[in-house]
Short mmCIF file of C-alpha atoms in Angstrom, two decimals:
data_model
loop_
_atom_site.label_atom_id
_atom_site.label_comp_id
_atom_site.label_asym_id
_atom_site.label_seq_id
_atom_site.Cartn_x
_atom_site.Cartn_y
_atom_site.Cartn_z
CA UNK A 213 101.81 94.45 119.20
CA UNK A 214 104.64 91.35 118.93
CA UNK A 215 104.61 88.79 120.95
CA UNK A 216 101.77 86.98 123.54
CA UNK A 217 100.97 90.08 126.13
CA UNK A 218 99.88 92.11 122.72
CA UNK A 219 98.06 88.74 121.07
CA UNK A 220 95.80 88.46 124.17
CA UNK A 221 95.13 92.09 124.70
CA UNK A 222 91.51 92.32 124.28
CA UNK A 223 89.30 95.73 124.43
CA UNK A 224 87.34 94.93 127.34
CA UNK A 225 90.69 94.51 129.69
CA UNK A 226 90.68 98.24 129.60
CA UNK A 227 87.92 100.48 131.57
CA UNK A 228 87.96 103.42 128.94
CA UNK A 229 87.08 104.47 126.02
CA UNK A 230 89.21 103.68 123.66
CA UNK A 231 90.12 104.79 120.52
CA UNK A 232 93.34 104.21 119.40
CA UNK A 233 95.56 101.25 120.11
CA UNK A 234 99.30 102.02 118.43
CA UNK A 235 102.44 99.77 118.73
CA UNK A 236 103.50 102.48 121.66
CA UNK A 237 100.62 101.41 123.43
CA UNK A 238 96.76 103.06 123.80
CA UNK A 239 96.84 106.96 123.09
CA UNK A 240 94.37 109.71 122.06
CA UNK A 241 95.35 110.90 118.92
CA UNK A 242 96.70 109.12 115.81
CA UNK A 243 99.91 110.19 113.74
CA UNK A 244 100.64 112.96 111.82
CA UNK A 245 100.23 111.25 108.28
CA UNK A 246 97.33 109.20 109.73
CA UNK A 247 95.28 112.74 111.26
CA UNK A 248 96.17 114.66 108.14
CA UNK A 249 94.48 112.00 105.71
CA UNK A 250 91.62 111.50 108.40
CA UNK A 251 91.41 115.16 108.22
CA UNK A 252 91.73 115.49 104.66
CA UNK A 253 88.36 113.67 104.34
CA UNK A 254 86.57 115.04 107.67
CA UNK A 255 86.52 111.73 108.65
CA UNK A 256 85.63 110.16 112.04
CA UNK A 257 86.84 106.64 113.50
CA UNK A 258 86.16 104.06 116.39
CA UNK A 259 89.91 102.70 116.12
CA UNK A 260 93.17 102.99 114.45
CA UNK A 261 96.09 100.33 114.18
CA UNK A 262 99.44 101.81 113.41
CA UNK A 263 101.58 99.00 114.07
CA UNK A 264 103.88 96.67 112.96
CA UNK A 265 102.72 93.79 114.47
CA UNK A 266 99.88 92.07 115.64
CA UNK A 267 96.48 92.18 117.97
CA UNK A 268 93.23 91.03 118.39
CA UNK A 269 92.56 93.70 119.93
CA UNK A 270 89.45 94.91 117.31
CA UNK A 271 86.32 95.10 118.82
CA UNK A 272 84.09 91.81 117.23
CA UNK A 273 81.24 93.56 115.50
CA UNK A 274 80.08 93.87 112.14
CA UNK A 275 82.21 96.86 110.90
CA UNK A 276 83.60 98.80 107.90
CA UNK A 277 87.03 99.77 107.80
CA UNK A 278 89.91 101.00 105.62
CA UNK A 279 93.28 100.28 105.35
CA UNK A 280 95.44 103.90 104.62
CA UNK A 281 98.90 103.91 103.04
CA UNK A 282 100.51 106.53 105.11
CA UNK A 283 102.96 107.22 102.83
CA UNK A 284 100.58 108.28 99.35
CA UNK A 285 97.72 108.50 100.89
CA UNK A 286 95.83 105.96 99.06
CA UNK A 287 93.23 103.81 100.41
CA UNK A 288 91.50 100.63 100.66
CA UNK A 289 87.78 99.95 102.31
CA UNK A 290 86.37 97.02 103.45
CA UNK A 291 83.57 96.10 105.72
CA UNK A 292 84.06 93.04 107.88
CA UNK A 293 80.92 90.59 109.20
CA UNK A 294 80.91 89.87 113.12
CA UNK A 295 83.88 87.54 114.32
CA UNK A 296 85.83 88.65 111.33
CA UNK A 297 87.14 91.74 111.66
CA UNK A 298 90.39 90.31 113.31
CA UNK A 299 90.98 88.18 110.04
CA UNK A 300 90.42 90.75 107.64
CA UNK A 301 92.96 92.98 109.35
CA UNK A 302 95.45 90.28 109.54
CA UNK A 303 94.50 89.13 105.19
CA UNK A 304 95.20 92.60 104.41
CA UNK A 305 98.15 93.77 106.33
CA UNK A 306 100.35 90.82 107.44
CA UNK A 307 99.58 87.93 104.97
CA UNK A 308 100.90 89.08 101.97
CA UNK A 309 100.40 87.62 98.81
CA UNK A 310 97.65 85.11 100.71
CA UNK A 311 94.72 86.11 101.66
CA UNK A 312 93.01 89.73 101.22
CA UNK A 313 94.05 92.51 98.80
CA UNK A 314 96.18 91.44 96.06
CA UNK A 315 96.50 95.13 95.78
CA UNK A 316 97.25 96.07 99.65
CA UNK A 317 99.46 93.30 99.98
CA UNK A 318 101.95 93.99 97.57
CA UNK A 319 101.67 97.83 98.46
CA UNK A 320 102.61 96.39 102.25
CA UNK A 321 105.61 94.66 100.92
CA UNK A 322 106.54 97.47 99.13
CA UNK A 323 106.51 100.37 101.63
CA UNK A 324 106.37 98.56 104.95
CA UNK A 325 104.02 97.72 107.45
CA UNK A 326 105.15 100.71 109.48
CA UNK A 327 103.31 103.08 106.44
CA UNK A 328 100.06 101.55 107.10
CA UNK A 329 97.18 102.26 109.10
CA UNK A 330 94.17 99.79 109.95
CA UNK A 331 91.15 102.46 110.58
CA UNK A 332 87.79 101.09 112.08
CA UNK A 333 85.64 103.74 110.41
CA UNK A 334 82.14 102.61 112.14
CA UNK A 335 80.38 99.90 113.80
CA UNK A 336 77.17 98.27 111.71
CA UNK A 337 73.86 97.08 113.57
CA UNK A 338 71.93 95.65 110.81
CA UNK A 339 74.42 93.03 108.42
CA UNK A 340 71.34 92.76 106.37
CA UNK A 341 70.12 96.58 105.45
CA UNK A 342 72.98 98.67 106.17
CA UNK A 343 76.29 97.57 106.01
CA UNK A 344 76.99 97.29 102.28
CA UNK A 345 75.23 100.41 102.23
CA UNK A 346 77.36 102.11 104.31
CA UNK A 347 80.56 100.82 102.61
CA UNK A 348 79.38 101.80 99.48
CA UNK A 349 79.12 105.03 101.22
CA UNK A 350 82.38 105.07 102.10
CA UNK A 351 83.84 103.85 98.56
CA UNK A 352 82.20 106.71 97.10
CA UNK A 353 83.11 108.84 99.24
CA UNK A 354 86.95 108.42 99.09
CA UNK A 355 86.64 106.81 95.61
CA UNK A 356 89.43 104.79 97.35
CA UNK A 357 92.61 103.39 95.19
CA UNK A 358 93.10 100.65 96.29
CA UNK A 359 89.53 99.03 95.52
CA UNK A 360 89.26 97.37 92.15
CA UNK A 361 85.71 96.66 92.33
CA UNK A 362 83.86 100.28 93.12
CA UNK A 363 81.01 98.85 93.75
CA UNK A 364 80.63 97.21 97.34
CA UNK A 365 79.26 93.42 97.42
CA UNK A 366 82.06 92.01 95.32
CA UNK A 367 84.90 90.08 97.21
CA UNK A 368 88.15 90.95 97.02
CA UNK A 369 88.09 92.33 93.29
CA UNK A 370 85.90 89.20 91.72
CA UNK A 371 82.86 89.85 90.37
CA UNK A 372 79.45 88.26 91.65
CA UNK A 373 76.53 86.52 89.46
CA UNK A 374 74.43 89.61 88.63
CA UNK A 375 71.34 87.25 90.37
CA UNK A 376 73.68 87.28 93.60
CA UNK A 377 74.44 90.53 93.54
CA UNK A 378 70.79 91.70 93.09
CA UNK A 379 69.52 89.32 95.95
CA UNK A 380 72.16 91.22 98.16
CA UNK A 381 70.74 94.12 96.51
CA UNK A 382 67.17 93.56 98.07
CA UNK A 383 67.37 95.38 101.18
CA UNK A 384 69.92 98.36 99.88
CA UNK A 385 68.87 101.47 99.02
CA UNK A 386 67.36 102.37 95.14
CA UNK A 387 70.26 104.34 94.23
CA UNK A 388 73.25 101.34 95.34
CA UNK A 389 70.83 99.01 93.20
CA UNK A 390 70.79 101.47 89.89
CA UNK A 391 74.70 101.19 90.24
CA UNK A 392 75.11 97.32 90.40
CA UNK A 393 72.32 97.44 87.25
CA UNK A 394 74.03 100.21 85.06
CA UNK A 395 77.62 97.94 85.80
CA UNK A 396 76.30 95.27 84.09
CA UNK A 397 74.50 97.36 81.15
CA UNK A 398 74.73 95.71 77.84
CA UNK A 399 74.96 92.28 79.25
CA UNK A 400 72.40 89.93 78.31
CA UNK A 401 69.81 89.17 82.04
CA UNK A 402 67.69 86.25 82.38
CA UNK A 403 63.89 86.69 82.94
CA UNK A 404 64.44 85.86 86.87
CA UNK A 405 67.44 88.27 86.90
CA UNK A 406 64.97 90.90 85.41
CA UNK A 407 62.46 90.05 87.97
CA UNK A 408 64.76 90.00 91.01
CA UNK A 409 65.93 93.88 89.81
CA UNK A 410 62.41 94.66 89.66
CA UNK A 411 61.62 93.25 93.00
CA UNK A 412 64.13 95.07 94.47
CA UNK A 413 63.12 98.42 93.12
CA UNK A 414 59.90 98.12 94.75
CA UNK A 415 62.12 97.04 98.33
CA UNK A 416 60.21 93.51 98.00
#
């Protein structure tokens, strides 16, 4: 999608159920390479972008997405708040060495943008309750090689403080809370943090 024509594209311009957007226009099936990866993990998807340009034709919703290296099948899983999905897309694939995942950026520089796809796996309605929980689901399912942190809630591999992560975990499942606690086993935990853990476990 190169040039103003594609930069002004929005999903709302089309009165159809869009499944995939590519550099060739709107079609109903992904490339064979991408389909092989989707089939391997039995994945459904909302939108797939395979291209060598940029577009703002991404729905502005809370979303779980993945960046896929079509050459080796390596994956990056992430989530985007409402209105920031396009920013995530640009940061990971087009702003190499500036924003997004550094690992994905380096891979894009090495393999070329034509060998990557940006896949929106699902839209999430409730940010506080579901978005990190659903992101963690895909991290556990796909075991993405490009994710530095294996616990949803980290930003580009930068570990949040224990207190911050537990506060974010209050509305998560007990399984997710346990993973965060396990990741910090052996570390000194403040009384306040222990109380946050207890409250999170109780669902308060």
